[in-house]
mmCIF file of C-alpha atoms and ligand atoms in Angstrom:
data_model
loop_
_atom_site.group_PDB
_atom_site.id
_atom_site.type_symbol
_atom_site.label_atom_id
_atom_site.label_comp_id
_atom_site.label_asym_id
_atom_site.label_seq_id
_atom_site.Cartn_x
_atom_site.Cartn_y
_atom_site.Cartn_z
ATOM 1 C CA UNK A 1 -17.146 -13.192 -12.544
ATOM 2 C CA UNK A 2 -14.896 -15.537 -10.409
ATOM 3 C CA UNK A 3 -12.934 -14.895 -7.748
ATOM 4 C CA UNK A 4 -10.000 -16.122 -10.410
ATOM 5 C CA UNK A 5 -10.564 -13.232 -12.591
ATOM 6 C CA UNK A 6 -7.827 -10.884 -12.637
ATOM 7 C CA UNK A 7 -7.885 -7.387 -12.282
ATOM 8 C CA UNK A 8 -5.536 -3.856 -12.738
ATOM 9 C CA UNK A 9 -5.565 -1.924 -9.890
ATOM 10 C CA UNK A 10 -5.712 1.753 -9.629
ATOM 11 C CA UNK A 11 -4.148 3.033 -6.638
ATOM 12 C CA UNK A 12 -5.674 5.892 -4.345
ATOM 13 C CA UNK A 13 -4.138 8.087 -1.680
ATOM 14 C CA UNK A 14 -5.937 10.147 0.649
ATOM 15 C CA UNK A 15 -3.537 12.532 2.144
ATOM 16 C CA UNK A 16 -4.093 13.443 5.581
ATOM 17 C CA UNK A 17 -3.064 16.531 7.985
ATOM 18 C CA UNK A 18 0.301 17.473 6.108
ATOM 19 C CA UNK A 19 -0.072 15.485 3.186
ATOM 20 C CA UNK A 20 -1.342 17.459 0.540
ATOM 21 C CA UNK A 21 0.466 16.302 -2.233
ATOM 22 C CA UNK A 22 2.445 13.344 -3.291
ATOM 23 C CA UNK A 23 5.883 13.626 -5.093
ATOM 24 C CA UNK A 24 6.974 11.364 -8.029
ATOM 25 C CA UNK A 25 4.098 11.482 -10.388
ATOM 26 C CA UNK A 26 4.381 11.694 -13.903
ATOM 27 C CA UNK A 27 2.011 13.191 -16.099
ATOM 28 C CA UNK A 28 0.338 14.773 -12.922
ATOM 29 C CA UNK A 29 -3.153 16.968 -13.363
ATOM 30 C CA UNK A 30 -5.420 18.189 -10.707
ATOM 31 C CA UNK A 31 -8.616 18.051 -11.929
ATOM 32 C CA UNK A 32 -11.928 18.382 -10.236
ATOM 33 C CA UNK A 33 -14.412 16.109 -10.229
ATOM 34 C CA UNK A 34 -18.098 16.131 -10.142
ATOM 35 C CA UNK A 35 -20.348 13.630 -7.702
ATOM 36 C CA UNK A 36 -23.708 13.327 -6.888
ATOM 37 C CA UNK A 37 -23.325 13.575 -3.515
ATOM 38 C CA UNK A 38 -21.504 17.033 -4.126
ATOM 39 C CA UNK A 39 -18.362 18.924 -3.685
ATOM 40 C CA UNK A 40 -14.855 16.455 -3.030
ATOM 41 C CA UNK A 41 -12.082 18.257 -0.688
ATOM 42 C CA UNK A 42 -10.141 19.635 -3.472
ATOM 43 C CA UNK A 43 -9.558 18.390 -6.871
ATOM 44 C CA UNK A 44 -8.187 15.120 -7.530
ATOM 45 C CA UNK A 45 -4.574 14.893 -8.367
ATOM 46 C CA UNK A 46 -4.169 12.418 -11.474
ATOM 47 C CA UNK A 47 -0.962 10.760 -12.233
ATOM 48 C CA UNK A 48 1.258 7.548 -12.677
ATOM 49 C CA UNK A 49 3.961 6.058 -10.737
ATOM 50 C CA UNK A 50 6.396 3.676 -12.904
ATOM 51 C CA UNK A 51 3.059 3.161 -15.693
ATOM 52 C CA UNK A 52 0.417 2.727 -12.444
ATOM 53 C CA UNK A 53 -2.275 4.695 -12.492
ATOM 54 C CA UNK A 54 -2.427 6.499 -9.139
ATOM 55 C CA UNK A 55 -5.434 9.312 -7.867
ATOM 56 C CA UNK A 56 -4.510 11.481 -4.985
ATOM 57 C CA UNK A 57 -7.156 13.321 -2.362
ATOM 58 C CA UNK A 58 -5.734 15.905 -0.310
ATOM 59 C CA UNK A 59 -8.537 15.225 2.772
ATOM 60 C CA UNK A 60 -8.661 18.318 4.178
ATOM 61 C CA UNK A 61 -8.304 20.005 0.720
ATOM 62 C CA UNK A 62 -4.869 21.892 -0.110
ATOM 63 C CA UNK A 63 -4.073 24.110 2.802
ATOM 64 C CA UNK A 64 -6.516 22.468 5.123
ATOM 65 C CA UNK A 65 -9.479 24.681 4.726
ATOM 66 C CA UNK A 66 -12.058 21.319 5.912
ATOM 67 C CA UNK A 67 -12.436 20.074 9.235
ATOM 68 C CA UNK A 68 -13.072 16.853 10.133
ATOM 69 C CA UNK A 69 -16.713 17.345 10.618
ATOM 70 C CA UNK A 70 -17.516 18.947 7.370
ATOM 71 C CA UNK A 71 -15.616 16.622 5.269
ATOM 72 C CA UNK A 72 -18.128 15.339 2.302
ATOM 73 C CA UNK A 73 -16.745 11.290 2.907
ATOM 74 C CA UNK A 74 -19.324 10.670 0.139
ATOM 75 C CA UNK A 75 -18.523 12.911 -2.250
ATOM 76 C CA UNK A 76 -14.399 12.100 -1.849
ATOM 77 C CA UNK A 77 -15.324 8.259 -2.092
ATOM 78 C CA UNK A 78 -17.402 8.688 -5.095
ATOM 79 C CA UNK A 79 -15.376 10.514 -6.626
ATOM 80 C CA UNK A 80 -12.106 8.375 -6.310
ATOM 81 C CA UNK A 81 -14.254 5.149 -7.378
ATOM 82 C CA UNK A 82 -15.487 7.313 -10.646
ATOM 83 C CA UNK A 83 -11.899 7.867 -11.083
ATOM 84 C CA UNK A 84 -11.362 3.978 -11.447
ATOM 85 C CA UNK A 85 -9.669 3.666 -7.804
ATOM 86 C CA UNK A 86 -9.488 0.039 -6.503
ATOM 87 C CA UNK A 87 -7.228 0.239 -3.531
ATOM 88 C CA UNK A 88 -7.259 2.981 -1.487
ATOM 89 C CA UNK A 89 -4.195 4.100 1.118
ATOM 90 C CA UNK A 90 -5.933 6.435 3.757
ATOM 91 C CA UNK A 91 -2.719 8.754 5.721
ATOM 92 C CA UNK A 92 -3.867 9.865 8.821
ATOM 93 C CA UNK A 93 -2.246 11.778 12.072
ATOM 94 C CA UNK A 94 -3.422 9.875 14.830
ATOM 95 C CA UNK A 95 -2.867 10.593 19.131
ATOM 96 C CA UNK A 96 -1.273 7.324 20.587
ATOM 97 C CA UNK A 97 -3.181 5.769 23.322
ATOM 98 C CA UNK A 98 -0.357 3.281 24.347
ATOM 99 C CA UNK A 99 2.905 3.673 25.308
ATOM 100 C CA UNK A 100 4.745 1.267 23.532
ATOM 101 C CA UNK A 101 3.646 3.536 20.411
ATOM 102 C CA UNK A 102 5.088 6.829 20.513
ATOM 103 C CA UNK A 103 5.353 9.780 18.331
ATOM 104 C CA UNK A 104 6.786 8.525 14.357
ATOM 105 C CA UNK A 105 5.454 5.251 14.750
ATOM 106 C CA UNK A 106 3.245 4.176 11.848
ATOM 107 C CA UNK A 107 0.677 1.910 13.249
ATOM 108 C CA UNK A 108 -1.252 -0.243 10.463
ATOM 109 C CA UNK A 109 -4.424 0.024 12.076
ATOM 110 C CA UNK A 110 -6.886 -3.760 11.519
ATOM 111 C CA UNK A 111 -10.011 -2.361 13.268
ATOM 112 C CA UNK A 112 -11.827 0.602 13.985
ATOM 113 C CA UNK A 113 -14.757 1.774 16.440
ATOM 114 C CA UNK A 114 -16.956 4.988 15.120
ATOM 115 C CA UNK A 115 -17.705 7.227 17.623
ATOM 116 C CA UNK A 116 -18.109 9.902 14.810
ATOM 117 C CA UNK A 117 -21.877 11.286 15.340
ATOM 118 C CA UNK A 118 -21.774 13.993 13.010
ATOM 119 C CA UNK A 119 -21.855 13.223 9.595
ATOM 120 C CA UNK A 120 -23.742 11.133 6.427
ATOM 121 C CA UNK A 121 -22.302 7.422 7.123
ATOM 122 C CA UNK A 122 -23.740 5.777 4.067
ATOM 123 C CA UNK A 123 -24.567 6.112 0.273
ATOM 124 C CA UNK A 124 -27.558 4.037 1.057
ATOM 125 C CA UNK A 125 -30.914 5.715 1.984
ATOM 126 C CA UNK A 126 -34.961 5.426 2.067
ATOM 127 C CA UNK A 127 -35.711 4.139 -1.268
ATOM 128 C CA UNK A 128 -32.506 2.017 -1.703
ATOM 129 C CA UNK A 129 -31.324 0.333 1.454
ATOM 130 C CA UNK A 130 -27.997 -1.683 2.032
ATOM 131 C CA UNK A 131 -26.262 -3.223 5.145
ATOM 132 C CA UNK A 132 -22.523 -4.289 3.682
ATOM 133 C CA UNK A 133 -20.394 -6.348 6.563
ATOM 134 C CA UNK A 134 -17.842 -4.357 8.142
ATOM 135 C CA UNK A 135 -16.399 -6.960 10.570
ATOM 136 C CA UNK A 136 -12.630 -6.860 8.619
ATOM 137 C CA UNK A 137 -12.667 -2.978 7.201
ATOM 138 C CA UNK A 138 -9.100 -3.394 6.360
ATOM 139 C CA UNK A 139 -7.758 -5.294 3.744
ATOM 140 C CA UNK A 140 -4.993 -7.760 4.940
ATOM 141 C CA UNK A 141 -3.493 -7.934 1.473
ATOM 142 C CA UNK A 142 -2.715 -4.133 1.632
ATOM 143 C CA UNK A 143 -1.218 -4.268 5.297
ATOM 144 C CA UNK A 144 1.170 -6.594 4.441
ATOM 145 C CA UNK A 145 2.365 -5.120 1.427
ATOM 146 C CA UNK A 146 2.483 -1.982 3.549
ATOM 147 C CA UNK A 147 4.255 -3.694 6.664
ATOM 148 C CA UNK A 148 7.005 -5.242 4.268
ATOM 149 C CA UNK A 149 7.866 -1.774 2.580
ATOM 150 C CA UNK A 150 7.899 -0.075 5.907
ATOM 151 C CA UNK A 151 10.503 -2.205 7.248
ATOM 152 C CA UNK A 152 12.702 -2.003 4.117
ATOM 153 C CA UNK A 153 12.540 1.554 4.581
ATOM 154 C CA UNK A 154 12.956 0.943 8.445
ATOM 155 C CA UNK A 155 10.492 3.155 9.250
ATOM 156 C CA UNK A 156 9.079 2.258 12.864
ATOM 157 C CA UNK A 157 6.265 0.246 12.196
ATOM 158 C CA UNK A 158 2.784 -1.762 13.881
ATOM 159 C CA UNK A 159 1.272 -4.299 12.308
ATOM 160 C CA UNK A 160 -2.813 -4.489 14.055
ATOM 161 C CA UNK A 161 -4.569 -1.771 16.137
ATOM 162 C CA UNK A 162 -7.737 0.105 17.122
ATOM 163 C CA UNK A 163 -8.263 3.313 15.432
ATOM 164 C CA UNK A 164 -10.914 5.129 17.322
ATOM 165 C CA UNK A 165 -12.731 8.012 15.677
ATOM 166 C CA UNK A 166 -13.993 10.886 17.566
ATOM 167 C CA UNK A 167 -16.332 13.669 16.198
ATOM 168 C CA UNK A 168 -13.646 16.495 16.957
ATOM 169 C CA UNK A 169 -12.400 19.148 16.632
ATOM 170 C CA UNK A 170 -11.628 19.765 20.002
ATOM 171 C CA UNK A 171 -9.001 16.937 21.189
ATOM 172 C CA UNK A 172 -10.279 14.590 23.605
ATOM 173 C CA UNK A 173 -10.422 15.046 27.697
ATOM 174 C CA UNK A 174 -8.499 13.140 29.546
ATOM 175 C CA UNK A 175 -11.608 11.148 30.881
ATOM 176 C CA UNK A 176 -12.370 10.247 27.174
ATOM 177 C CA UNK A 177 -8.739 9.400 26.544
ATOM 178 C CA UNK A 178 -8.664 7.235 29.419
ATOM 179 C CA UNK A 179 -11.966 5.563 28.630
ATOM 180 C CA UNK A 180 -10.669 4.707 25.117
ATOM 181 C CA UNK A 181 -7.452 3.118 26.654
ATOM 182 C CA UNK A 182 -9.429 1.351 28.582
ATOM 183 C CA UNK A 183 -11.441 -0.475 25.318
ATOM 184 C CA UNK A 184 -7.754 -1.294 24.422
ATOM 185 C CA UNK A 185 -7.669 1.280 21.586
ATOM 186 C CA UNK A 186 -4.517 1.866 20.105
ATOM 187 C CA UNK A 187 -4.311 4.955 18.397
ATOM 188 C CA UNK A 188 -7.354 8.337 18.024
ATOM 189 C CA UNK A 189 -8.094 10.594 14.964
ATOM 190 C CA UNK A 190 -11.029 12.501 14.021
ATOM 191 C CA UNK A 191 -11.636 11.214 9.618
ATOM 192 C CA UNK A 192 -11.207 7.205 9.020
ATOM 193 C CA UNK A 193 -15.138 6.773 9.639
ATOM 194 C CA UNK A 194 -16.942 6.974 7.988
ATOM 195 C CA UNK A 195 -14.562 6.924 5.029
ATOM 196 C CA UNK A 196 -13.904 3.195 5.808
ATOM 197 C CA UNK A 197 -17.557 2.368 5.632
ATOM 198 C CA UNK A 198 -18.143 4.109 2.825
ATOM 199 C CA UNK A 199 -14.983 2.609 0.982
ATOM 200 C CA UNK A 200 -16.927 -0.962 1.234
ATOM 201 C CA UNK A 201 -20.138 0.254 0.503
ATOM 202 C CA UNK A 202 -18.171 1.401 -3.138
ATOM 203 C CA UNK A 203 -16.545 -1.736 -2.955
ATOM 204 C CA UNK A 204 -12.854 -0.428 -2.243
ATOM 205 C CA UNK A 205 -9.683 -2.016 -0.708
ATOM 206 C CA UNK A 206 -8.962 0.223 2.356
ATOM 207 C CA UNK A 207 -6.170 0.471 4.758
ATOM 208 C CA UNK A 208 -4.934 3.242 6.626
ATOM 209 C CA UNK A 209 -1.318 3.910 7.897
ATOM 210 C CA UNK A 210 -1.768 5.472 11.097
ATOM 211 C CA UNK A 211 0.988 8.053 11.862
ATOM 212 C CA UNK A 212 1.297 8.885 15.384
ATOM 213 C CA UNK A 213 2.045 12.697 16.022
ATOM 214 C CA UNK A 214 1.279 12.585 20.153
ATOM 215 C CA UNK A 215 0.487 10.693 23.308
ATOM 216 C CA UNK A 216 -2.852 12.381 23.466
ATOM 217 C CA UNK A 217 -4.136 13.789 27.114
ATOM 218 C CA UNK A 218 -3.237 10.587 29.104
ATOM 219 C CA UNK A 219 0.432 10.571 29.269
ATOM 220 C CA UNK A 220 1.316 11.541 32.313
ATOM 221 C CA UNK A 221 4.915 12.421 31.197
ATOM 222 C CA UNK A 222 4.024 14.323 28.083
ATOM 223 C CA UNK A 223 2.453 17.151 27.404
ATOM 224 C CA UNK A 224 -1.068 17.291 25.965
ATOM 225 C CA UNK A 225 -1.900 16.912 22.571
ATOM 226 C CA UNK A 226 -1.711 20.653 20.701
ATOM 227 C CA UNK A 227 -1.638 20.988 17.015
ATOM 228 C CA UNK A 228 1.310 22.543 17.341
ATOM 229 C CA UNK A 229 3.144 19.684 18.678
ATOM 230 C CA UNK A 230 1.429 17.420 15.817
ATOM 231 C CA UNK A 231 3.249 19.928 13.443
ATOM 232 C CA UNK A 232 6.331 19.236 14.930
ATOM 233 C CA UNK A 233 6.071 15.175 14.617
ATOM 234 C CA UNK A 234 4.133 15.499 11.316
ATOM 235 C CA UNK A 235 6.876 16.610 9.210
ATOM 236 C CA UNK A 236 9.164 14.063 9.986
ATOM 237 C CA UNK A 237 5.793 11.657 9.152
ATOM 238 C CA UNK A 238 4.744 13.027 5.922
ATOM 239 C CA UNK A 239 8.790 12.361 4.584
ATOM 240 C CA UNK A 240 8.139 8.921 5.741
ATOM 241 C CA UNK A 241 4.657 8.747 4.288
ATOM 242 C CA UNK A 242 6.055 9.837 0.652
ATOM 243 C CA UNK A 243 8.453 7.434 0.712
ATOM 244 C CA UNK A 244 6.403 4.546 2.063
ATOM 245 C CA UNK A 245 3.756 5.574 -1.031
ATOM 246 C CA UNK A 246 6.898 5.069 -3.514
ATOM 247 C CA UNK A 247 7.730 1.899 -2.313
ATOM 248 C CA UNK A 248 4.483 0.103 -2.088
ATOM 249 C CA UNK A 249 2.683 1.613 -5.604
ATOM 250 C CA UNK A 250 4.416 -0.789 -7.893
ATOM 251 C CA UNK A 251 3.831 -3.800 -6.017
ATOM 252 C CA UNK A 252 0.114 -3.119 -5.671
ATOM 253 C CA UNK A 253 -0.462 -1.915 -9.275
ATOM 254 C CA UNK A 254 -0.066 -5.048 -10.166
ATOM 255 C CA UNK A 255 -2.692 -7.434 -11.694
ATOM 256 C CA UNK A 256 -4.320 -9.807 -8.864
ATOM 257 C CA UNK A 257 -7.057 -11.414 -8.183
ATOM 258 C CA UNK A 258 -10.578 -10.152 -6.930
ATOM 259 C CA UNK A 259 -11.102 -9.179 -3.778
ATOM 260 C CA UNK A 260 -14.162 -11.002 -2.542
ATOM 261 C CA UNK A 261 -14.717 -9.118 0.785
ATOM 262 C CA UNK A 262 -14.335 -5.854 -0.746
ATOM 263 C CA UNK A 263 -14.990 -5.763 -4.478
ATOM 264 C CA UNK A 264 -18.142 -7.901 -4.168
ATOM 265 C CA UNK A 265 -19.584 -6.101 -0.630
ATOM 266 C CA UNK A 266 -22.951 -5.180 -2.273
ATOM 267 C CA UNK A 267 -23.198 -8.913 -3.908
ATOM 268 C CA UNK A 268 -26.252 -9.529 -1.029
ATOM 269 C CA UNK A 269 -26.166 -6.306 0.713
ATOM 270 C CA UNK A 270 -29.002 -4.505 -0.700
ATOM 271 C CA UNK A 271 -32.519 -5.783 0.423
ATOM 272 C CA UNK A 272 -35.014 -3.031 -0.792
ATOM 273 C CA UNK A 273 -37.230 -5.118 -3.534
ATOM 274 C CA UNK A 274 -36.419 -3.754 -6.793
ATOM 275 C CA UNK A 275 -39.765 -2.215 -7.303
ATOM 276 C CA UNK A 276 -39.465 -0.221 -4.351
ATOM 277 C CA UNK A 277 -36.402 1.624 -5.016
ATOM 278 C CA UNK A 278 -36.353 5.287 -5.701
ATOM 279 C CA UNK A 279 -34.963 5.854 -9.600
ATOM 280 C CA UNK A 280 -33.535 8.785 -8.258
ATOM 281 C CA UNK A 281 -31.340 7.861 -5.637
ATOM 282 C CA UNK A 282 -30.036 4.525 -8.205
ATOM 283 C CA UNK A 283 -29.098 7.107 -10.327
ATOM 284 C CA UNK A 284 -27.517 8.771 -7.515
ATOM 285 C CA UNK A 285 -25.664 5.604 -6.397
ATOM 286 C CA UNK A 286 -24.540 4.476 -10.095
ATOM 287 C CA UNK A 287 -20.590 5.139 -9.632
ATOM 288 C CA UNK A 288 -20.529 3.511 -6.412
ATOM 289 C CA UNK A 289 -23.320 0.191 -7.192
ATOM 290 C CA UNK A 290 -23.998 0.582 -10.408
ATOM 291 C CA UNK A 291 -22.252 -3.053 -10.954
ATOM 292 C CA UNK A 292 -25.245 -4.640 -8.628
ATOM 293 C CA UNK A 293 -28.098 -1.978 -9.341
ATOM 294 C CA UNK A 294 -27.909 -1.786 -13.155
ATOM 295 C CA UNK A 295 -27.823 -5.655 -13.623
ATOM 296 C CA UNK A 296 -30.414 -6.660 -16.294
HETATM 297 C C1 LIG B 1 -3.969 18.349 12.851
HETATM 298 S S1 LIG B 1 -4.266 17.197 14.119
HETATM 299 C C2 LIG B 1 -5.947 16.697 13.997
HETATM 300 C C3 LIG B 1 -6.394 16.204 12.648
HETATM 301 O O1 LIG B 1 -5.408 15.322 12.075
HETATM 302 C C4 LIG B 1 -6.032 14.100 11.750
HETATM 303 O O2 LIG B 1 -6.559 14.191 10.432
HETATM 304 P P1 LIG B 1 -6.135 13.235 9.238
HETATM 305 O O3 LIG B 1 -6.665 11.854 9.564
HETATM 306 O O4 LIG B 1 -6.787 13.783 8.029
HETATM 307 O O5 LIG B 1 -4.625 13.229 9.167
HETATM 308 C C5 LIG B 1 -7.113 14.012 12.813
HETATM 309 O O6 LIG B 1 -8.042 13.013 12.559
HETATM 310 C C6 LIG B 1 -7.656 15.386 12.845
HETATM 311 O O7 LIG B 1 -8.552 15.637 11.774
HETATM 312 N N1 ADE B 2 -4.487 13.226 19.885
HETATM 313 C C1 ADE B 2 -5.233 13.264 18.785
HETATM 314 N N2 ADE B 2 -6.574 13.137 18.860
HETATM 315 C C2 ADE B 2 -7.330 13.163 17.734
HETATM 316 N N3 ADE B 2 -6.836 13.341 16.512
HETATM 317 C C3 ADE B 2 -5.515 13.462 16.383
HETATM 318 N N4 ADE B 2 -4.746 13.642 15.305
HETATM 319 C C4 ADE B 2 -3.483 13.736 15.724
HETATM 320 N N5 ADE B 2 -3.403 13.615 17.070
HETATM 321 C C5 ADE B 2 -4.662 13.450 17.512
#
């Protein structure tokens, strides 16, 4: 298949602290849907926006029952790339960790460093073993369809950023908060890794609009991070959010062209010999490489 070869993307949204739902969805039906790497969040919210096919993932599951470190990444990945998902828009409340972006900004985040400890970070095990590159984890194609819409919409917007992921729950000291500052981190949440990594590893578009709710512990003029100051901010966020999702689902359901870095990650990632992998685990793993795995 060249990289010419045209393709009709199906749009997913994972919906992050306050997002639970997404309005304007025709034909909508939850419906839940079974993984081999076991249970997703909630059930999968199945729909279309102006004739695109659209898949929505409340993260925390609908009324926020999951936190961050027992989210089953795996099983929510899987599942949307079962569900045909190409591109996937990751919401997330995030703690700013520079002044210049305060509470409503949306910062489209370009990086990420994964200082998440507790949790499965790959589909790939012993018996089937895969190292996909993870040096751009966001695609640039989504950020700037996301950047454009934003400022139609004039919602306060950063294009580029560090999204640093902490294991949670507790918020971070202000030791931590200063040490991330001090990598040049821009924003800090507790769920984008490894749901980034394991968005490549399924071969996935992935970009994440970074909503700031806080300052974090470092501001010296604001008051530390609580979640019920998030509440406050998010709100306001998740109305921006819905309409941000509105704007940019008919311009990326779209046909386009392949996207190499993504939709062909596993093209020379695996290296286990194919006589040494375990049948079980490629049955396991046939949603998410079943293109590269079953090849005759
Ligand atoms: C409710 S504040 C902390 C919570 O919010 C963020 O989650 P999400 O990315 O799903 O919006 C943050 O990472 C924490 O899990
Ligand atoms: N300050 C913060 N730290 C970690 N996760 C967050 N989510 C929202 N605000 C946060």
């Amino acid at each position: 298949m060249s990289s010419e070869t045209e393709i009709q993307p199906v749009i997913g949204v994972i919906g992050g602290s306050g997002l639970y739902d997404i309005d304007g969805l025709e034909n909508k039906e939850w419906r839940r849907v079974e993984t081999p790497w076991g249970e997703t969040s909630d059930e999968l919210l199945f729909g279309t926006f102006e004739g695109i096919k659209c898949v929505f993932l409340p993260r925390h599951g609908r009324g926020h029952p999951i936190p961050p470190s027992r989210l089953n990444f795996r099983a929510n990945i899987d599942a949307l790339k079962r569900s045909g998902v190409t591109d996937i828009l990751s919401l997330s409340a995030v703690g700013s960790l520079k002044e210049e972006l305060p509470p409503g900004r949306f910062v489209l985040v370009d990086q990420f460093i994964d200082r998440s400890f507790a949790r499965e970070k790959s589909f790939f095990e012993t018996g089937c073993v895969a190292h996909v590159g993870m040096a751009d984890p966001v695609s640039a194609r989504l950020l700037d369809v996301l950047e454009a819409e934003s400022r139609k919409l004039d919602i306060p917007v950063t294009r580029g950023g560090t999204y640093i992921v902490m294991e949670g729950p507790q918020f971070s000291t202000r030791a931590e908060s200063e040490l991330y500052r001090s990598w040049g981190c821009s924003v800090v949440g507790m769920t984008n890794m490894p749901e980034a990594k394991l968005a490549r590893e399924a071969e996935m578009t992935y970009a994440t609009v970074a909503m700031v709710t806080d300052y974090d512990c470092w501001h010296t003029e604001h008051d530390s991070v609580t979640v019920e100051g998030v509440v406050k901010v998010m709100k306001g966020n998740a109305d921006n959010a819905r309409r941000l999702v509105k704007a940019v689902i008919p311009v990326l359901g779209q046909k386009r062209p392949l996207d190499l870095s993504a939709e062909r990650a596993l093209d020379f990632a695996i290296i286990t010999a194919p006589e040494k992998r375990d049948p079980a685990l490629v049955a396991k793993l046939d949603a998410v490489a079943g293109r590269v795995l079953n090849k005759a």
